[in-house]
CSV table of C-alpha atoms in Angstrom, one decimal:
chain,number,residue,atom,x,y,z
W,880,SER,CA,-34.2,-44.9,-4.5
W,881,GLN,CA,-36.5,-42.4,-2.9
W,882,GLN,CA,-36.3,-42.7,0.9
W,883,GLY,CA,-39.0,-40.2,1.8
W,884,GLU,CA,-42.5,-40.8,0.6
W,885,GLU,CA,-45.3,-38.3,1.1
W,886,ASP,CA,-48.9,-39.1,1.5
W,887,PRO,CA,-51.3,-38.1,0.0
W,888,GLN,CA,-49.9,-37.3,-3.4
W,889,ALA,CA,-52.5,-34.6,-3.8
W,890,LEU,CA,-54.8,-32.8,-1.4
W,891,SER,CA,-57.6,-30.3,-2.0
W,892,ILE,CA,-59.1,-28.3,0.8
W,893,GLN,CA,-61.0,-25.1,1.3
W,894,GLU,CA,-59.5,-21.9,2.8
W,895,GLY,CA,-59.6,-22.0,6.6
W,896,GLU,CA,-59.4,-25.8,6.9
W,897,ASN,CA,-56.3,-27.6,8.2
W,898,ALA,CA,-54.1,-29.6,5.9
W,899,THR,CA,-52.1,-32.6,7.0
W,900,MET,CA,-49.4,-34.2,5.0
W,901,ASN,CA,-47.4,-37.3,6.0
W,902,CYS,CA,-43.9,-38.5,5.2
W,903,SER,CA,-42.5,-42.0,5.7
W,904,TYR,CA,-38.9,-43.1,5.4
W,905,LYS,CA,-37.0,-46.3,5.6
W,906,THR,CA,-33.6,-45.7,7.2
W,907,SER,CA,-32.3,-43.8,10.2
W,908,ILE,CA,-32.2,-40.0,10.1
W,909,ASN,CA,-30.3,-37.1,11.7
W,910,ASN,CA,-33.1,-34.7,11.0
W,911,LEU,CA,-36.2,-34.3,8.8
W,912,GLN,CA,-37.0,-31.1,6.9
W,913,TRP,CA,-40.0,-29.8,5.1
W,914,TYR,CA,-39.9,-27.6,2.0
W,915,ARG,CA,-42.5,-25.8,-0.1
W,916,GLN,CA,-42.4,-25.3,-3.8
W,917,ASN,CA,-44.6,-22.9,-5.7
W,918,SER,CA,-45.4,-23.9,-9.2
W,919,GLY,CA,-42.3,-24.1,-11.4
W,920,ARG,CA,-40.1,-22.4,-8.8
W,921,GLY,CA,-37.3,-23.3,-6.4
W,922,LEU,CA,-37.9,-24.9,-3.0
W,923,VAL,CA,-38.2,-22.9,0.2
W,924,HIS,CA,-37.3,-24.3,3.6
W,925,LEU,CA,-40.1,-24.4,6.1
W,926,ILE,CA,-39.0,-26.3,9.2
W,927,LEU,CA,-36.4,-28.7,10.4
W,928,ILE,CA,-36.9,-31.3,13.2
W,929,ARG,CA,-34.0,-33.2,14.7
W,930,SER,CA,-34.2,-36.9,15.4
W,931,ASN,CA,-34.4,-36.4,19.1
W,932,GLU,CA,-37.3,-34.0,18.8
W,933,ARG,CA,-41.0,-35.0,18.7
W,934,GLU,CA,-42.8,-31.8,17.7
W,935,LYS,CA,-41.9,-28.4,16.4
W,936,HIS,CA,-44.0,-25.3,15.6
W,937,SER,CA,-43.4,-22.4,13.3
W,938,GLY,CA,-46.3,-20.0,12.9
W,939,ARG,CA,-49.2,-22.0,11.4
W,940,LEU,CA,-47.0,-25.0,10.8
W,941,ARG,CA,-46.7,-27.9,13.2
W,942,VAL,CA,-44.4,-30.8,12.5
W,943,THR,CA,-44.3,-34.1,14.4
W,944,LEU,CA,-41.7,-36.9,14.2
W,945,ASP,CA,-42.1,-40.5,15.3
W,946,THR,CA,-38.8,-42.2,14.8
W,947,SER,CA,-40.2,-45.5,16.0
W,948,LYS,CA,-42.6,-45.5,13.1
W,949,LYS,CA,-40.2,-43.7,10.8
W,950,SER,CA,-42.8,-41.1,9.9
W,951,SER,CA,-43.4,-37.4,10.1
W,952,SER,CA,-46.4,-35.2,9.6
W,953,LEU,CA,-46.8,-31.5,8.6
W,954,LEU,CA,-49.9,-29.7,9.7
W,955,ILE,CA,-50.9,-26.4,8.2
W,956,THR,CA,-53.6,-24.8,10.3
W,957,ALA,CA,-56.2,-22.3,8.9
W,958,SER,CA,-55.0,-22.7,5.4
W,959,ARG,CA,-54.9,-19.8,2.9
W,960,ALA,CA,-55.0,-19.7,-0.9
W,961,ALA,CA,-51.4,-18.7,-0.8
W,962,ASP,CA,-50.5,-22.1,0.8
W,963,THR,CA,-51.3,-23.7,-2.6
W,964,ALA,CA,-48.0,-25.4,-3.5
W,965,SER,CA,-46.1,-28.7,-3.4
W,966,TYR,CA,-44.7,-29.8,-0.1
W,967,PHE,CA,-41.7,-32.1,0.2
W,968,CYS,CA,-40.1,-33.8,3.1
W,969,ALA,CA,-36.4,-34.4,3.1
W,970,ARG,CA,-34.5,-36.9,5.1
W,971,GLY,CA,-31.1,-35.8,6.4
W,972,ALA,CA,-28.7,-38.6,7.1
W,973,TRP,CA,-25.1,-39.5,6.8
W,974,ALA,CA,-24.0,-41.0,3.5
W,975,GLY,CA,-20.5,-42.1,3.3
W,976,THR,CA,-18.1,-39.2,3.6
W,977,ALA,CA,-20.7,-36.5,4.2
W,978,SER,CA,-24.4,-36.2,4.9
W,979,LYS,CA,-27.1,-35.1,2.5
W,980,LEU,CA,-30.8,-34.7,2.1
W,981,THR,CA,-33.0,-37.2,0.3
W,982,PHE,CA,-36.3,-35.8,-0.9
W,983,GLY,CA,-39.6,-37.5,-1.2
W,984,THR,CA,-42.0,-37.2,-4.1
W,985,GLY,CA,-44.1,-34.4,-2.6
W,986,THR,CA,-47.7,-33.6,-1.8
W,987,ARG,CA,-49.6,-31.2,-4.1
W,988,LEU,CA,-51.8,-29.0,-1.9
W,989,GLN,CA,-54.6,-27.0,-3.5
W,990,VAL,CA,-56.4,-24.5,-1.3
W,991,THR,CA,-59.6,-23.1,-2.8
W,992,LEU,CA,-61.6,-20.0,-1.7
G,1331,ASP,CA,-31.2,-11.4,1.7
G,1332,VAL,CA,-29.8,-14.8,0.8
G,1333,LYS,CA,-29.7,-15.5,-2.9
G,1334,VAL,CA,-29.0,-18.4,-5.2
G,1335,THR,CA,-29.1,-17.6,-8.9
G,1336,GLN,CA,-29.1,-19.9,-11.9
G,1337,SER,CA,-27.9,-18.7,-15.3
G,1338,SER,CA,-31.1,-19.6,-17.3
G,1339,ARG,CA,-34.8,-20.2,-16.5
G,1340,TYR,CA,-35.4,-22.0,-19.7
G,1341,LEU,CA,-32.9,-23.7,-22.0
G,1342,VAL,CA,-33.4,-25.7,-25.2
G,1343,LYS,CA,-30.5,-27.8,-26.5
G,1344,ARG,CA,-30.0,-30.5,-29.1
G,1345,THR,CA,-28.9,-34.1,-28.6
G,1346,GLY,CA,-25.2,-34.4,-28.4
G,1347,GLU,CA,-24.5,-30.8,-27.4
G,1348,LYS,CA,-22.4,-30.0,-24.4
G,1349,VAL,CA,-24.5,-28.0,-21.9
G,1350,PHE,CA,-23.4,-25.9,-19.0
G,1351,LEU,CA,-25.7,-24.9,-16.2
G,1352,GLU,CA,-24.3,-22.3,-13.8
G,1353,CYS,CA,-25.2,-21.6,-10.2
G,1354,VAL,CA,-24.0,-18.7,-8.1
G,1355,GLN,CA,-24.7,-18.1,-4.4
G,1356,ASP,CA,-23.9,-14.9,-2.5
G,1357,MET,CA,-24.1,-16.4,1.0
G,1358,ASP,CA,-20.5,-17.6,1.4
G,1359,HIS,CA,-21.8,-21.2,1.8
G,1360,GLU,CA,-19.4,-24.1,1.7
G,1361,ASN,CA,-21.9,-26.6,0.4
G,1362,MET,CA,-23.6,-26.6,-3.0
G,1363,PHE,CA,-25.8,-29.1,-4.7
G,1364,TRP,CA,-27.3,-30.0,-8.0
G,1365,TYR,CA,-30.7,-31.8,-8.2
G,1366,ARG,CA,-33.0,-32.8,-11.0
G,1367,GLN,CA,-36.7,-32.8,-10.6
G,1368,ASP,CA,-39.1,-35.0,-12.6
G,1369,PRO,CA,-42.8,-35.6,-12.1
G,1370,GLY,CA,-43.5,-38.5,-9.8
G,1371,LEU,CA,-39.8,-38.8,-8.8
G,1372,GLY,CA,-39.3,-35.8,-6.6
G,1373,LEU,CA,-35.8,-34.3,-6.4
G,1374,ARG,CA,-32.8,-36.5,-7.0
G,1375,LEU,CA,-29.3,-35.5,-6.1
G,1376,ILE,CA,-26.9,-35.4,-9.0
G,1377,TYR,CA,-23.7,-34.1,-7.4
G,1378,PHE,CA,-22.7,-32.0,-4.4
G,1379,SER,CA,-19.6,-30.1,-3.3
G,1380,TYR,CA,-18.6,-29.3,0.3
G,1381,ASP,CA,-15.6,-27.2,-0.6
G,1382,VAL,CA,-13.9,-25.6,-3.6
G,1383,LYS,CA,-12.6,-28.2,-6.0
G,1384,MET,CA,-14.3,-30.9,-4.0
G,1385,LYS,CA,-17.1,-32.9,-5.4
G,1386,GLU,CA,-19.1,-36.0,-4.4
G,1387,LYS,CA,-21.5,-38.1,-6.5
G,1388,GLY,CA,-25.1,-38.1,-5.6
G,1389,ASP,CA,-27.7,-40.6,-6.4
G,1390,ILE,CA,-27.8,-40.1,-10.2
G,1391,PRO,CA,-24.4,-38.8,-11.4
G,1392,GLU,CA,-24.3,-40.7,-14.7
G,1393,GLY,CA,-24.1,-38.4,-17.7
G,1394,TYR,CA,-23.2,-35.4,-15.6
G,1395,SER,CA,-20.0,-33.8,-14.3
G,1396,VAL,CA,-19.5,-30.7,-12.1
G,1397,SER,CA,-17.0,-28.0,-11.5
G,1398,ARG,CA,-16.4,-25.8,-8.5
G,1399,GLU,CA,-13.4,-23.5,-9.1
G,1400,LYS,CA,-14.7,-20.7,-6.8
G,1401,LYS,CA,-16.6,-21.0,-3.6
G,1402,GLU,CA,-19.7,-19.1,-4.9
G,1403,ARG,CA,-20.0,-20.9,-8.2
G,1404,PHE,CA,-21.0,-24.5,-8.9
G,1405,SER,CA,-21.5,-25.7,-12.5
G,1406,LEU,CA,-23.3,-28.7,-13.8
G,1407,ILE,CA,-22.1,-30.1,-17.2
G,1408,LEU,CA,-23.9,-32.4,-19.5
G,1409,GLU,CA,-21.0,-33.7,-21.6
G,1410,SER,CA,-23.3,-34.9,-24.4
G,1411,ALA,CA,-27.0,-34.0,-23.8
G,1412,SER,CA,-29.6,-36.7,-24.4
G,1413,THR,CA,-33.4,-36.5,-24.4
G,1414,ASN,CA,-33.7,-38.3,-21.1
G,1415,GLN,CA,-31.9,-35.4,-19.5
G,1416,THR,CA,-34.8,-33.2,-20.2
G,1417,SER,CA,-35.8,-32.0,-16.7
G,1418,MET,CA,-35.9,-29.2,-14.2
G,1419,TYR,CA,-32.5,-28.6,-12.7
G,1420,LEU,CA,-32.3,-27.1,-9.2
G,1421,CYS,CA,-29.2,-25.7,-7.5
G,1422,ALA,CA,-29.0,-25.3,-3.8
G,1423,SER,CA,-26.5,-24.2,-1.2
G,1424,SER,CA,-26.1,-24.6,2.6
G,1425,PRO,CA,-23.6,-23.4,5.2
G,1426,GLN,CA,-20.9,-25.3,7.1
G,1427,GLY,CA,-18.8,-28.3,6.2
G,1428,LEU,CA,-19.6,-31.9,6.5
G,1429,THR,CA,-22.7,-31.5,8.7
G,1430,VAL,CA,-24.9,-30.6,5.7
G,1431,ALA,CA,-27.8,-32.6,7.1
G,1432,TYR,CA,-28.2,-30.2,9.9
G,1433,ASN,CA,-28.7,-27.1,7.7
G,1434,GLU,CA,-31.4,-26.0,5.5
G,1435,GLN,CA,-30.7,-25.7,1.9
G,1436,PHE,CA,-31.3,-22.5,-0.1
G,1437,PHE,CA,-32.6,-23.1,-3.6
G,1438,GLY,CA,-32.3,-21.3,-6.9
G,1439,PRO,CA,-35.3,-20.8,-9.1
G,1440,GLY,CA,-34.4,-23.7,-11.4
G,1441,THR,CA,-33.5,-24.2,-15.0
G,1442,ARG,CA,-36.0,-26.1,-17.2
G,1443,LEU,CA,-33.9,-27.9,-19.8
G,1444,THR,CA,-35.3,-29.4,-22.9
G,1445,VAL,CA,-33.1,-31.6,-25.0
G,1446,LEU,CA,-34.5,-32.2,-28.6
Protein backbone atom coordinates (compact mmCIF):
# COMPACT_ATOMS: atom_id res chain seq x y z
CA SER A 1 0.00 0.00 0.00
CA GLN A 2 1.10 3.55 -0.54
CA GLN A 3 2.83 4.96 2.52
CA GLY A 4 3.25 8.52 1.33
CA GLU A 5 0.24 10.59 0.44
CA GLU A 6 0.52 14.06 -1.01
CA ASP A 7 -1.97 16.82 -0.52
CA PRO A 8 -3.38 18.47 -2.52
CA GLN A 9 -3.64 16.19 -5.53
CA ALA A 10 -3.57 19.20 -7.81
CA LEU A 11 -2.57 22.83 -7.32
CA SER A 12 -2.88 25.77 -9.68
CA ILE A 13 -1.15 29.06 -8.92
CA GLN A 14 0.11 32.12 -10.74
CA GLU A 15 3.73 32.84 -11.43
CA GLY A 16 5.40 34.54 -8.50
CA GLU A 17 3.20 32.93 -5.88
CA ASN A 18 4.38 30.33 -3.42
CA ALA A 19 3.34 26.69 -3.71
CA THR A 20 3.03 24.39 -0.72
CA MET A 21 2.64 20.66 -0.97
CA ASN A 22 2.19 18.29 1.94
CA CYS A 23 3.10 14.67 2.46
CA SER A 24 1.89 12.32 5.16
CA TYR A 25 3.11 8.85 5.99
CA LYS A 26 2.18 6.08 8.37
CA THR A 27 5.32 4.31 9.55
CA SER A 28 8.76 5.35 10.72
CA ILE A 29 11.30 6.71 8.27
CA ASN A 30 15.04 7.12 7.92
CA ASN A 31 14.62 10.02 5.53
CA LEU A 32 12.10 11.66 3.27
CA GLN A 33 12.84 12.76 -0.26
CA TRP A 34 11.06 14.96 -2.77
CA TYR A 35 11.16 14.39 -6.53
CA ARG A 36 9.84 16.31 -9.53
CA GLN A 37 8.48 14.77 -12.71
CA ASN A 38 7.86 16.75 -15.86
CA SER A 39 5.08 15.42 -18.01
CA GLY A 40 5.80 11.91 -19.25
CA ARG A 41 9.42 11.95 -18.15
CA GLY A 42 11.57 10.40 -15.44
CA LEU A 43 11.81 11.75 -11.91
CA VAL A 44 14.43 14.21 -10.77
CA HIS A 45 15.60 14.32 -7.16
CA LEU A 46 15.02 17.67 -5.45
CA ILE A 47 15.92 17.36 -1.80
CA LEU A 48 16.45 14.81 0.99
CA ILE A 49 15.73 15.43 4.66
CA ARG A 50 16.84 12.99 7.33
CA SER A 51 14.59 11.92 10.18
CA ASN A 52 16.65 13.91 12.70
CA GLU A 53 16.35 17.12 10.67
CA ARG A 54 13.45 19.56 10.85
CA GLU A 55 14.04 21.90 7.96
CA LYS A 56 16.17 22.04 4.85
CA HIS A 57 16.64 24.58 2.08
CA SER A 58 17.82 24.32 -1.48
CA GLY A 59 17.49 27.43 -3.61
CA ARG A 60 13.78 28.28 -3.81
CA LEU A 61 12.84 25.02 -2.11
CA ARG A 62 12.15 24.64 1.58
CA VAL A 63 11.30 21.29 3.11
CA THR A 64 10.09 20.71 6.64
CA LEU A 65 9.69 17.44 8.48
CA ASP A 66 7.59 16.77 11.57
CA THR A 67 8.18 13.18 12.65
CA SER A 68 5.70 13.48 15.52
CA LYS A 69 2.94 14.20 13.01
CA LYS A 70 4.47 11.95 10.35
CA SER A 71 4.28 14.73 7.80
CA SER A 72 6.47 16.82 5.54
CA SER A 73 5.90 19.87 3.41
CA LEU A 74 7.59 21.23 0.32
CA LEU A 75 7.46 24.97 -0.28
CA ILE A 76 8.43 26.44 -3.63
CA THR A 77 8.84 30.19 -3.35
CA ALA A 78 8.38 32.67 -6.18
CA SER A 79 7.14 29.98 -8.53
CA ARG A 80 7.87 30.03 -12.25
CA ALA A 81 6.11 28.49 -15.23
CA ALA A 82 9.01 26.02 -15.44
CA ASP A 83 8.01 24.65 -12.03
CA THR A 84 4.92 23.12 -13.63
CA ALA A 85 5.31 19.41 -12.92
CA SER A 86 4.23 16.62 -10.61
CA TYR A 87 5.91 16.45 -7.24
CA PHE A 88 6.34 13.24 -5.27
CA CYS A 89 7.44 12.56 -1.75
CA ALA A 90 9.25 9.31 -1.06
CA ARG A 91 9.67 7.68 2.31
CA GLY A 92 13.00 6.01 2.92
CA ALA A 93 12.86 3.19 5.44
CA TRP A 94 14.28 -0.21 6.19
CA ALA A 95 12.35 -3.07 4.63
CA GLY A 96 13.61 -6.49 5.54
CA THR A 97 17.10 -7.11 4.17
CA ALA A 98 17.57 -3.67 2.69
CA SER A 99 15.98 -0.27 2.64
CA LYS A 100 13.98 1.29 -0.12
CA LEU A 101 11.89 4.29 -1.11
CA THR A 102 8.12 4.23 -1.08
CA PHE A 103 6.57 6.93 -3.23
CA GLY A 104 3.34 8.80 -2.72
CA THR A 105 0.74 9.53 -5.35
CA GLY A 106 2.02 12.99 -6.20
CA THR A 107 0.81 16.58 -6.45
CA ARG A 108 0.29 18.09 -9.90
CA LEU A 109 1.41 21.71 -9.87
CA GLN A 110 0.34 24.10 -12.60
CA VAL A 111 1.99 27.53 -12.67
CA THR A 112 0.35 29.99 -15.03
CA LEU A 113 1.70 33.28 -16.34
CA ASP B 1 26.82 13.87 -16.11
CA VAL B 2 24.97 10.95 -14.59
CA LYS B 3 22.81 8.99 -16.92
CA VAL B 4 20.23 6.22 -16.81
CA THR B 5 18.96 5.05 -20.17
CA GLN B 6 16.07 2.79 -21.04
CA SER B 7 15.93 0.83 -24.26
CA SER B 8 12.62 2.19 -25.55
CA ARG B 9 10.43 5.22 -24.89
CA TYR B 10 7.34 3.54 -26.31
CA LEU B 11 6.60 -0.14 -26.74
CA VAL B 12 3.51 -1.96 -28.00
CA LYS B 13 3.21 -5.69 -27.40
CA ARG B 14 0.50 -8.32 -27.65
CA THR B 15 -0.99 -10.35 -24.83
CA GLY B 16 1.12 -13.41 -24.10
CA GLU B 17 4.33 -12.05 -25.55
CA LYS B 18 7.56 -12.12 -23.56
CA VAL B 19 8.76 -8.57 -23.06
CA PHE B 20 12.21 -7.32 -22.10
CA LEU B 21 12.78 -3.83 -20.77
CA GLU B 22 16.41 -2.84 -20.52
CA CYS B 23 18.03 -0.27 -18.29
CA VAL B 24 21.64 0.85 -18.32
CA GLN B 25 23.39 3.25 -15.95
CA ASP B 26 26.84 4.73 -16.39
CA MET B 27 27.43 5.84 -12.81
CA ASP B 28 28.86 2.61 -11.39
CA HIS B 29 25.93 2.41 -8.97
CA GLU B 30 25.39 -0.71 -6.93
CA ASN B 31 21.62 -0.35 -6.60
CA MET B 32 19.08 -0.48 -9.39
CA PHE B 33 15.29 -0.41 -9.31
CA TRP B 34 12.27 -1.01 -11.49
CA TYR B 35 9.01 0.84 -10.84
CA ARG B 36 5.72 1.09 -12.61
CA GLN B 37 3.71 4.27 -12.56
CA ASP B 38 -0.05 4.38 -12.96
CA PRO B 39 -2.43 7.34 -12.61
CA GLY B 40 -3.64 7.77 -9.05
CA LEU B 41 -1.27 5.10 -7.73
CA GLY B 42 2.07 6.87 -7.96
CA LEU B 43 5.22 4.80 -8.34
CA ARG B 44 5.24 1.23 -7.13
CA LEU B 45 8.40 -0.79 -6.73
CA ILE B 46 8.51 -4.03 -8.72
CA TYR B 47 12.02 -5.32 -8.04
CA PHE B 48 15.35 -3.95 -6.99
CA SER B 49 18.93 -5.17 -6.98
CA TYR B 50 21.76 -4.12 -4.70
CA ASP B 51 24.49 -6.10 -6.43
CA VAL B 52 25.19 -8.12 -9.54
CA LYS B 53 23.07 -11.29 -9.62
CA MET B 54 21.22 -10.13 -6.48
CA LYS B 55 17.56 -9.23 -6.56
CA GLU B 56 14.85 -8.42 -4.09
CA LYS B 57 11.09 -8.33 -4.60
CA GLY B 58 9.41 -5.00 -4.27
CA ASP B 59 5.76 -4.35 -3.57
CA ILE B 60 4.29 -5.75 -6.79
CA PRO B 61 6.58 -8.46 -8.23
CA GLU B 62 3.85 -10.74 -9.53
CA GLY B 63 4.06 -11.28 -13.27
CA TYR B 64 7.58 -9.89 -13.49
CA SER B 65 11.14 -11.14 -13.20
CA VAL B 66 14.49 -9.38 -13.41
CA SER B 67 18.05 -10.07 -14.44
CA ARG B 68 21.25 -8.37 -13.44
CA GLU B 69 24.26 -10.03 -15.04
CA LYS B 70 26.39 -6.88 -15.16
CA LYS B 71 26.60 -4.01 -12.73
CA GLU B 72 25.45 -1.40 -15.24
CA ARG B 73 22.47 -3.30 -16.65
CA PHE B 74 19.16 -4.26 -15.03
CA SER B 75 16.48 -5.95 -17.11
CA LEU B 76 12.79 -6.29 -16.37
CA ILE B 77 11.05 -9.26 -17.93
CA LEU B 78 7.35 -9.76 -18.45
CA GLU B 79 7.15 -13.51 -18.98
CA SER B 80 3.69 -13.39 -20.55
CA ALA B 81 2.43 -9.86 -21.01
CA SER B 82 -1.12 -9.06 -20.00
CA THR B 83 -3.26 -5.99 -20.57
CA ASN B 84 -3.07 -5.03 -16.89
CA GLN B 85 0.66 -4.56 -17.33
CA THR B 86 0.06 -1.60 -19.59
CA SER B 87 1.88 1.15 -17.74
CA MET B 88 4.84 3.52 -17.58
CA TYR B 89 7.95 1.67 -16.42
CA LEU B 90 10.72 3.62 -14.75
CA CYS B 91 14.21 2.42 -13.98
CA ALA B 92 16.41 4.06 -11.37
CA SER B 93 19.82 3.63 -9.80
CA SER B 94 21.56 4.80 -6.66
CA PRO B 95 25.01 4.41 -5.16
CA GLN B 96 26.24 2.33 -2.21
CA GLY B 97 25.06 -0.94 -0.81
CA LEU B 98 22.32 -1.64 1.69
CA THR B 99 21.78 1.97 2.76
CA VAL B 100 19.70 2.80 -0.29
CA ALA B 101 17.32 4.92 1.72
CA TYR B 102 20.04 7.49 2.33
CA ASN B 103 20.74 8.12 -1.31
CA GLU B 104 18.87 9.85 -4.03
CA GLN B 105 17.78 7.76 -6.95
CA PHE B 106 18.55 8.68 -10.54
CA PHE B 107 15.79 7.89 -12.97
CA GLY B 108 15.66 6.99 -16.61
CA PRO B 109 13.15 8.65 -18.97
CA GLY B 110 10.68 5.77 -18.71
CA THR B 111 9.17 3.26 -21.12
CA ARG B 112 5.48 3.53 -21.86
CA LEU B 113 4.35 -0.04 -22.51
CA THR B 114 1.02 -0.84 -24.09
CA VAL B 115 -0.16 -4.45 -24.10
CA LEU B 116 -2.95 -5.14 -26.58
